[in-house]
mmCIF file of C-alpha atoms in Angstrom:
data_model
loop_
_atom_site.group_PDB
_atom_site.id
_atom_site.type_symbol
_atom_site.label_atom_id
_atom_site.label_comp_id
_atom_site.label_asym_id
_atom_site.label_seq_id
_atom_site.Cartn_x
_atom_site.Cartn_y
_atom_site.Cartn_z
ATOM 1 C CA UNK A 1 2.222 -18.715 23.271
ATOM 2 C CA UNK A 2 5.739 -19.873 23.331
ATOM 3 C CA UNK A 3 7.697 -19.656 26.962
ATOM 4 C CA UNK A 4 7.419 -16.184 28.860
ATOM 5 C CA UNK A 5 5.139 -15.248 26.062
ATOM 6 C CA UNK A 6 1.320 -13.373 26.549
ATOM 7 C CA UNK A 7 -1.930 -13.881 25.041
ATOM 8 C CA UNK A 8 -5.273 -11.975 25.365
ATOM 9 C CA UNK A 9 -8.639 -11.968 23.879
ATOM 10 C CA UNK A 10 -8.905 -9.087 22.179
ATOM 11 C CA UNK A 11 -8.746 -7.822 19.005
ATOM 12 C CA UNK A 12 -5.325 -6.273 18.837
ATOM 13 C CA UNK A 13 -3.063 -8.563 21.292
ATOM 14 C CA UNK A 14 0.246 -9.208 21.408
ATOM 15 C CA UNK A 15 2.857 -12.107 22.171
ATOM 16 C CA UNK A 16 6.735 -11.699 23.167
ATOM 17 C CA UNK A 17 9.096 -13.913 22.845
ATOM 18 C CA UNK A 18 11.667 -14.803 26.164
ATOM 19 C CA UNK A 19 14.669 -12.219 25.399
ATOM 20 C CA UNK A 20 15.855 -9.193 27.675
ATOM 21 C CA UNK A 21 12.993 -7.062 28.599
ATOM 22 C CA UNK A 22 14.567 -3.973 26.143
ATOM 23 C CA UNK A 23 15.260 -6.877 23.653
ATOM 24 C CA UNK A 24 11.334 -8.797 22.523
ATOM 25 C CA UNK A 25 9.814 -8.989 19.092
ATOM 26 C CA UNK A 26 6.462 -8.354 19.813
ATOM 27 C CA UNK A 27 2.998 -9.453 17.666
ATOM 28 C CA UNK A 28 -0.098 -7.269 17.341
ATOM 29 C CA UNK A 29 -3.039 -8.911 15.990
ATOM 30 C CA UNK A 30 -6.279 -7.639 13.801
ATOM 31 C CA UNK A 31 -8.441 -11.089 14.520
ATOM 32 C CA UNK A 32 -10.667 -12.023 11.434
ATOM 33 C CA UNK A 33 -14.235 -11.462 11.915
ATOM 34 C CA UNK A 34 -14.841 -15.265 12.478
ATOM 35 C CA UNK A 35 -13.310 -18.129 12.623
ATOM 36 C CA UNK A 36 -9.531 -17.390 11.070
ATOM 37 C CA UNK A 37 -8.435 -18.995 7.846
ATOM 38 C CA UNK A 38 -5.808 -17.259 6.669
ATOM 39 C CA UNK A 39 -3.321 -15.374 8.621
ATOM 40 C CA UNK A 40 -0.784 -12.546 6.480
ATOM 41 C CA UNK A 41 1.983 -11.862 8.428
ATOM 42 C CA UNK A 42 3.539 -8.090 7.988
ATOM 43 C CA UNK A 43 7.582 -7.940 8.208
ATOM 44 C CA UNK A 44 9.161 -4.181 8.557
ATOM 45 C CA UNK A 45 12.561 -3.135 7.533
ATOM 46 C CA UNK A 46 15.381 -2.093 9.623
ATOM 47 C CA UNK A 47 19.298 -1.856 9.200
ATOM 48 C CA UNK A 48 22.187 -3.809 8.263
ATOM 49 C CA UNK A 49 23.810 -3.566 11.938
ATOM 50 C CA UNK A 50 22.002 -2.643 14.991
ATOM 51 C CA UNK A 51 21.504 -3.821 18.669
ATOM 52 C CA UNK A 52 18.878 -1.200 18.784
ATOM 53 C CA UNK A 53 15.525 -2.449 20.103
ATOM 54 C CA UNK A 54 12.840 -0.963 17.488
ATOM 55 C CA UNK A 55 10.216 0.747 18.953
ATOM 56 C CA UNK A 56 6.895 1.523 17.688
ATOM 57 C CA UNK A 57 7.536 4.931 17.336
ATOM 58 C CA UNK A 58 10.278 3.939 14.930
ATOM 59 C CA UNK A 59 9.361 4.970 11.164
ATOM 60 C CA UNK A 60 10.046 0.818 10.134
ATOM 61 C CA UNK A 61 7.398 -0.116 11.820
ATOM 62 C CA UNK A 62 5.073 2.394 11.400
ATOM 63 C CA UNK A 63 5.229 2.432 8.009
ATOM 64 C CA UNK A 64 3.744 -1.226 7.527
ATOM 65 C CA UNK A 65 0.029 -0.312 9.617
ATOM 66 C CA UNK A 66 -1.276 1.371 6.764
ATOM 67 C CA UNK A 67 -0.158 -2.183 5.086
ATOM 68 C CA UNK A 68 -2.045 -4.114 7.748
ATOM 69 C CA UNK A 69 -4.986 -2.257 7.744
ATOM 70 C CA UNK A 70 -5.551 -2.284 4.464
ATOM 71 C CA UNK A 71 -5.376 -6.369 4.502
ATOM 72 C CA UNK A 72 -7.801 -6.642 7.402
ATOM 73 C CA UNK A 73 -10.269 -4.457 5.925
ATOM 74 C CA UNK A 74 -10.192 -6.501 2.629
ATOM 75 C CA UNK A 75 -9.898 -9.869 4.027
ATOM 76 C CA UNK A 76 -11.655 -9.970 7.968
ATOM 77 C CA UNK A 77 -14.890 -10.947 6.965
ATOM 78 C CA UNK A 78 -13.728 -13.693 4.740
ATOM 79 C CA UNK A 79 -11.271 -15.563 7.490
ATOM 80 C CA UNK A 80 -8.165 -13.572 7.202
ATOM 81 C CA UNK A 81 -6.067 -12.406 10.054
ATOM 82 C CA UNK A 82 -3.315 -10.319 9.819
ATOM 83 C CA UNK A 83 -0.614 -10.153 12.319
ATOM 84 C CA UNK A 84 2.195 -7.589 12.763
ATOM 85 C CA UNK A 85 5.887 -8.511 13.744
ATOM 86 C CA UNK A 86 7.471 -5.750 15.076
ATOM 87 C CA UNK A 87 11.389 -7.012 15.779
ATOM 88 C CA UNK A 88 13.368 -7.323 18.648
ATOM 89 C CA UNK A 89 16.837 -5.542 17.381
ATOM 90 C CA UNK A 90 16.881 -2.800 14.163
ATOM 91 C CA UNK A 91 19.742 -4.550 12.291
ATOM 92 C CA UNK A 92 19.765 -7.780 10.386
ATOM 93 C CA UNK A 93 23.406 -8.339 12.125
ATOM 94 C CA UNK A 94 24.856 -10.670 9.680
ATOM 95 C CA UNK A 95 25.394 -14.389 10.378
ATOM 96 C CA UNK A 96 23.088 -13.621 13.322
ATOM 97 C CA UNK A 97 19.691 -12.675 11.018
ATOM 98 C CA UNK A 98 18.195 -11.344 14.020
ATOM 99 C CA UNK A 99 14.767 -10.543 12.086
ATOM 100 C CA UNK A 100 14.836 -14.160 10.727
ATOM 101 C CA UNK A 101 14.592 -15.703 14.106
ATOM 102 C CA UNK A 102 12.250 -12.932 15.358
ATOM 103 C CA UNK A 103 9.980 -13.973 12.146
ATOM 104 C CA UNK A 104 10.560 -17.968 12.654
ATOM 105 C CA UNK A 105 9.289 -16.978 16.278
ATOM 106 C CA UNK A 106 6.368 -15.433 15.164
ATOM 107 C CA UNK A 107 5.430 -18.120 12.875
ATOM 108 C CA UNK A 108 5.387 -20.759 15.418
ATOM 109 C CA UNK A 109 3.306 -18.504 17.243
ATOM 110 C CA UNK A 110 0.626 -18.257 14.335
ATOM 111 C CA UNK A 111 1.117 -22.573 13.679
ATOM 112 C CA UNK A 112 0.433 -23.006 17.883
ATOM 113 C CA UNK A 113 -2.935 -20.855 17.027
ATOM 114 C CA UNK A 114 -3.749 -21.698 13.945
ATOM 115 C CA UNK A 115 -2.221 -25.134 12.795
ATOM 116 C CA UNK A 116 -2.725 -25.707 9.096
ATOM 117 C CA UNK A 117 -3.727 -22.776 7.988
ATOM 118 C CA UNK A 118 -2.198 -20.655 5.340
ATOM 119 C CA UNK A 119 0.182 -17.859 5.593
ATOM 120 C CA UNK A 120 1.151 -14.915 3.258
ATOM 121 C CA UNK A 121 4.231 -13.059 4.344
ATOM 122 C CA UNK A 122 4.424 -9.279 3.278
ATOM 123 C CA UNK A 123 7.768 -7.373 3.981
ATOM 124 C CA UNK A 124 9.190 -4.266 3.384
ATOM 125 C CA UNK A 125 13.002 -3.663 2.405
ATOM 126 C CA UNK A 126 14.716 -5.740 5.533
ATOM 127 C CA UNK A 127 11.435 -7.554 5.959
ATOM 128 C CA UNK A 128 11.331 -8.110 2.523
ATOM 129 C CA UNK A 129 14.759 -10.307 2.544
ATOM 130 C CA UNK A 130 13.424 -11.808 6.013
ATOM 131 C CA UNK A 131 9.949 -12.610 3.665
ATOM 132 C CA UNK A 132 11.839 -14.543 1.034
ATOM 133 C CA UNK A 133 14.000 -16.263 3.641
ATOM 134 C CA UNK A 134 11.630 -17.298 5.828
ATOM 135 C CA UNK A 135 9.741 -18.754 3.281
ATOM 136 C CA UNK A 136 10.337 -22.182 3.700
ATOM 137 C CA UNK A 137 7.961 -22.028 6.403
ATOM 138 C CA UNK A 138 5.579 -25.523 6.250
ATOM 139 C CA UNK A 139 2.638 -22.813 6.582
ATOM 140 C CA UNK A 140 3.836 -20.186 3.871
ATOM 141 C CA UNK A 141 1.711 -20.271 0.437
ATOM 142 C CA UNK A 142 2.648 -16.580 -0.536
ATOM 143 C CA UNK A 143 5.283 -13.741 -0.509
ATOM 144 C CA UNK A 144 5.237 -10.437 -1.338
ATOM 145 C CA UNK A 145 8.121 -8.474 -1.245
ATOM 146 C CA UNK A 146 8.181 -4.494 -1.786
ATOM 147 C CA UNK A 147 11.656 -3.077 -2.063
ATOM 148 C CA UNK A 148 13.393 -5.824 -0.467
ATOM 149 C CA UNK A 149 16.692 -6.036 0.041
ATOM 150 C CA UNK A 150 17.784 -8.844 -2.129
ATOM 151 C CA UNK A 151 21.449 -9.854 -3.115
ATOM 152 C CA UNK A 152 23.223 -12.485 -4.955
ATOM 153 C CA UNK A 153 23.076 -14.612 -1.827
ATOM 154 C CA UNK A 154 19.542 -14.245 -0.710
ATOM 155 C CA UNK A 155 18.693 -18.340 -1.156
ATOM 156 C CA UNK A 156 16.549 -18.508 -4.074
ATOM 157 C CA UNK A 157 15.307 -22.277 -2.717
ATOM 158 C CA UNK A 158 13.431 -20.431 0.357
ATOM 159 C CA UNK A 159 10.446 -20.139 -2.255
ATOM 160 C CA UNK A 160 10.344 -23.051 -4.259
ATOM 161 C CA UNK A 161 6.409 -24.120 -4.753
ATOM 162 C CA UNK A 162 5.332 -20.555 -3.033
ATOM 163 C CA UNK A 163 3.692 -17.296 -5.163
ATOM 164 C CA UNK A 164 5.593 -14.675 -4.936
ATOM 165 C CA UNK A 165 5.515 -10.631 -5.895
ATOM 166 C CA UNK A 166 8.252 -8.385 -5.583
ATOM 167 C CA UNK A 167 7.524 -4.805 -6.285
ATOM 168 C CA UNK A 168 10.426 -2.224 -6.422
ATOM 169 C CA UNK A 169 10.577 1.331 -7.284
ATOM 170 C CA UNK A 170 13.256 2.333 -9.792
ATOM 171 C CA UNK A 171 14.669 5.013 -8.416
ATOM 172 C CA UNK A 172 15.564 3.174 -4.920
ATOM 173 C CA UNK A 173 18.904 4.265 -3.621
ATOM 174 C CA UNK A 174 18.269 2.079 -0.479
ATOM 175 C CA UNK A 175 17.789 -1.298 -1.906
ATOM 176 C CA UNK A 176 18.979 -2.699 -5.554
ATOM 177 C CA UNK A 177 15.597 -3.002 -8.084
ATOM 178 C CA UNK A 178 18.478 -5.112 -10.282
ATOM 179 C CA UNK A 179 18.897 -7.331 -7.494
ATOM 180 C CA UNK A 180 15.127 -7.641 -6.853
ATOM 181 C CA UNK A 181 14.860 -8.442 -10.630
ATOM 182 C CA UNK A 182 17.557 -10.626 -10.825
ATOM 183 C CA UNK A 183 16.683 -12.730 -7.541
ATOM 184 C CA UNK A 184 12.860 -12.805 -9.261
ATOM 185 C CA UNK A 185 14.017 -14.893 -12.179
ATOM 186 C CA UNK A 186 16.375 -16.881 -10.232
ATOM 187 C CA UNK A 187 13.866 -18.186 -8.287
ATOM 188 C CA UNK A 188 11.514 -18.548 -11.161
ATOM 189 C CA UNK A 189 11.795 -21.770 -12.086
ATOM 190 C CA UNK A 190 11.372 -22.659 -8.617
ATOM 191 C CA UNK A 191 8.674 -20.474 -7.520
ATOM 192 C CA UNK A 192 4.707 -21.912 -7.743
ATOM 193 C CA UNK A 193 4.832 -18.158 -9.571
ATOM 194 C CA UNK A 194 6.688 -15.172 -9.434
ATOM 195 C CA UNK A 195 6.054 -12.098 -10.679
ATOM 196 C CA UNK A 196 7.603 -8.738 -10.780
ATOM 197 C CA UNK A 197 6.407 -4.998 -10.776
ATOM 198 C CA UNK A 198 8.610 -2.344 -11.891
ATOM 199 C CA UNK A 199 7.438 1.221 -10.504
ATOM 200 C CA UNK A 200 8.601 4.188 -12.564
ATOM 201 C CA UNK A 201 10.152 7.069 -10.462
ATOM 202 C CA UNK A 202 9.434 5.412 -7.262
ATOM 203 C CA UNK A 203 12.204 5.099 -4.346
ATOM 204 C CA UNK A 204 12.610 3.175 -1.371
ATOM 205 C CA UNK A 205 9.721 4.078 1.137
ATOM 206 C CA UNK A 206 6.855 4.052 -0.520
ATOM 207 C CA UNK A 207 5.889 7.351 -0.556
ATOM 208 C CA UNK A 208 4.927 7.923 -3.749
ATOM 209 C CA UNK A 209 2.451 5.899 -5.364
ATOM 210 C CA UNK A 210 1.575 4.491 -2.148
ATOM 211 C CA UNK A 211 -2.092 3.240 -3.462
ATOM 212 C CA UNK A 212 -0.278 1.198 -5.754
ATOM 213 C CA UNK A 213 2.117 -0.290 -3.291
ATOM 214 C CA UNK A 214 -1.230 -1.177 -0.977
ATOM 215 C CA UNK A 215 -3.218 -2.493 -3.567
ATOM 216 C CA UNK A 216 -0.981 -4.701 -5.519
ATOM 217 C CA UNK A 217 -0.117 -6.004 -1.748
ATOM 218 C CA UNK A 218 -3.335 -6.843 -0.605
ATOM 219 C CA UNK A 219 -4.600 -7.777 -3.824
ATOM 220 C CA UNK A 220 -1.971 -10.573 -4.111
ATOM 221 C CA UNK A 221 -2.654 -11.681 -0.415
ATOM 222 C CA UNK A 222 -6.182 -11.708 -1.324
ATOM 223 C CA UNK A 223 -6.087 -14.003 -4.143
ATOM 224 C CA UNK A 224 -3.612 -16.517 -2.874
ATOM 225 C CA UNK A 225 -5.748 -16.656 0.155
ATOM 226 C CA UNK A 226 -8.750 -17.035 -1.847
ATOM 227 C CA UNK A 227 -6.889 -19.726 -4.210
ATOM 228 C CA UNK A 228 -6.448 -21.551 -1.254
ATOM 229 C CA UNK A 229 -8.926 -21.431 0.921
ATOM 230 C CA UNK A 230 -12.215 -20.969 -1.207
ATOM 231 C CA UNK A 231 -13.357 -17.804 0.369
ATOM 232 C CA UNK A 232 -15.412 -15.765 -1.108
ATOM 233 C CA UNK A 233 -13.338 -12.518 -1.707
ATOM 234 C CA UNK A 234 -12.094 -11.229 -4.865
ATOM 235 C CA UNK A 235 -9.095 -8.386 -5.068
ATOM 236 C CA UNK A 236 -10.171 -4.903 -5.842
ATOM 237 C CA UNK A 237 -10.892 -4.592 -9.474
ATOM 238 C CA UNK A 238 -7.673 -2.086 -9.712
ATOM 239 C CA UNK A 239 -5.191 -5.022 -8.810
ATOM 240 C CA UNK A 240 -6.754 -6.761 -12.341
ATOM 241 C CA UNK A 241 -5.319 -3.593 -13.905
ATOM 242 C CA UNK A 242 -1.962 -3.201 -12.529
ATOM 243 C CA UNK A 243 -1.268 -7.031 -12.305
ATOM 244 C CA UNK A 244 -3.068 -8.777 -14.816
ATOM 245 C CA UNK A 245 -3.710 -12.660 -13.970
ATOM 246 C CA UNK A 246 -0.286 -14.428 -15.900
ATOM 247 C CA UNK A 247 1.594 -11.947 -16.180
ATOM 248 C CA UNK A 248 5.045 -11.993 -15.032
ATOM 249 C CA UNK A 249 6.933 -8.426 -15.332
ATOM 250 C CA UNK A 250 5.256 -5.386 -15.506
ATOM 251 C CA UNK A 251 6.156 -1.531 -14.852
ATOM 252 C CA UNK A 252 3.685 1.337 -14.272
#
């Protein structure tokens, strides 16, 4: 790990980077069955402004195990790893980008473990923006972003030659599905692909429709991963429905 940062053997382990002790993005782990070829990394949201620390019991967080499970279970036996960033701060904190650097942290502790191997970022609102902007990442082949919070700034270059998803509800108060949209064929012409999901009635957390939010997630990791790799793992036969191979903007 990097300085004043931990590392254990077992399954679930975690890593912190040097900050105050109330102030340390911190990395929990589901190892791939055997040796790792992949690794997804899982970003959660937060707020625009906050010194907070986040917590584990905080609902950000939380909400992105399901996410993480559901990737291990698909993709362990096959080589993938999937890591979990939990932040140091709540708030993005403008110029600062405080989830940025946690997430730049986090993926120099995945190159320091695994160098060369391939890594598919998966955020959710906040860690959807840090996703896309952290893209640029040598190691980053893959992005998917579920309700991020996109603007007219978010840098569009950040995923030039990288697959991305974006998947936003269209009834999110929280974050802007036009800006999602908007950002998605921006950074089309750029992007290795990009496509877009558009779900009906849906708002920001996920709540409803949440077997569609998990599968079109893991279903993209797993192909890109796949793609790339060679393993032998194909996504769940319900990701061919909702996101047929080619196609670029679909609503359910």
């Amino acid at each position: 790990m990097g300085n004043g940062g931990t590392r254990n053997t077992d399954s679930a382990r975690t890593g912190q980077a040097p900050a105050s002790p109330a102030q340390r993005p911190v990395l929990s782990v589901l190892e791939a069955s055997g040796p790792t070829l992949g690794v997804a990394l899982v970003l959660h949201g937060g707020k625009a402004r906050s010194r907070e620390p986040v917590e584990a019991r905080h609902l950000s967080p939380a909400r992105m195990i399901p996410f993480a499970r559901h990737l291990h279970r698909a993709g362990r036996r096959h080589g993938l790893a999937v890591w979990s960033l939990r932040n140091s701060v709540r708030g993005w904190n403008g110029p600062d980008m405080s989830p940025l650097q946690d997430a730049k942290w986090a993926l120099q502790q995945i190159g320091q473990a695994h160098p060369g191997v391939p890594v598919f970022l998966v955020g959710h609102s906040m860690g959807g923006l840090t996703a896309v902007c952290a893209a640029d990442h040598p190691q980053v082949e893959a992005v998917v972003a579920l309700a991020p919070w996109l603007s007219p700034e978010t840098p569009a270059e950040r995923v030039a030659r990288r697959k991305v998803l974006i998947v936003h509800g269209t009834t999110d108060h929280m974050t802007s599905p036009r800006q999602s949209l908007a950002f998605a064929r921006r950074a089309s012409s750029d992007a290795a692909s990009m496509q877009y999901v558009s779900l009906k009635g849906v708002g920001h957390f996920m709540l409803r429709k949440i077997r569609i939010w998990h599968t079109l997630a893991t279903g993209f990791v797993i192909r890109a991963f796949a793609e790339s790799t060679g393993a032998p793992v194909r996504p769940a036969r319900a990701y061919a429905q909702l996101l047929p191979e080619g196609s670029v903007h679909v609503t359910h």
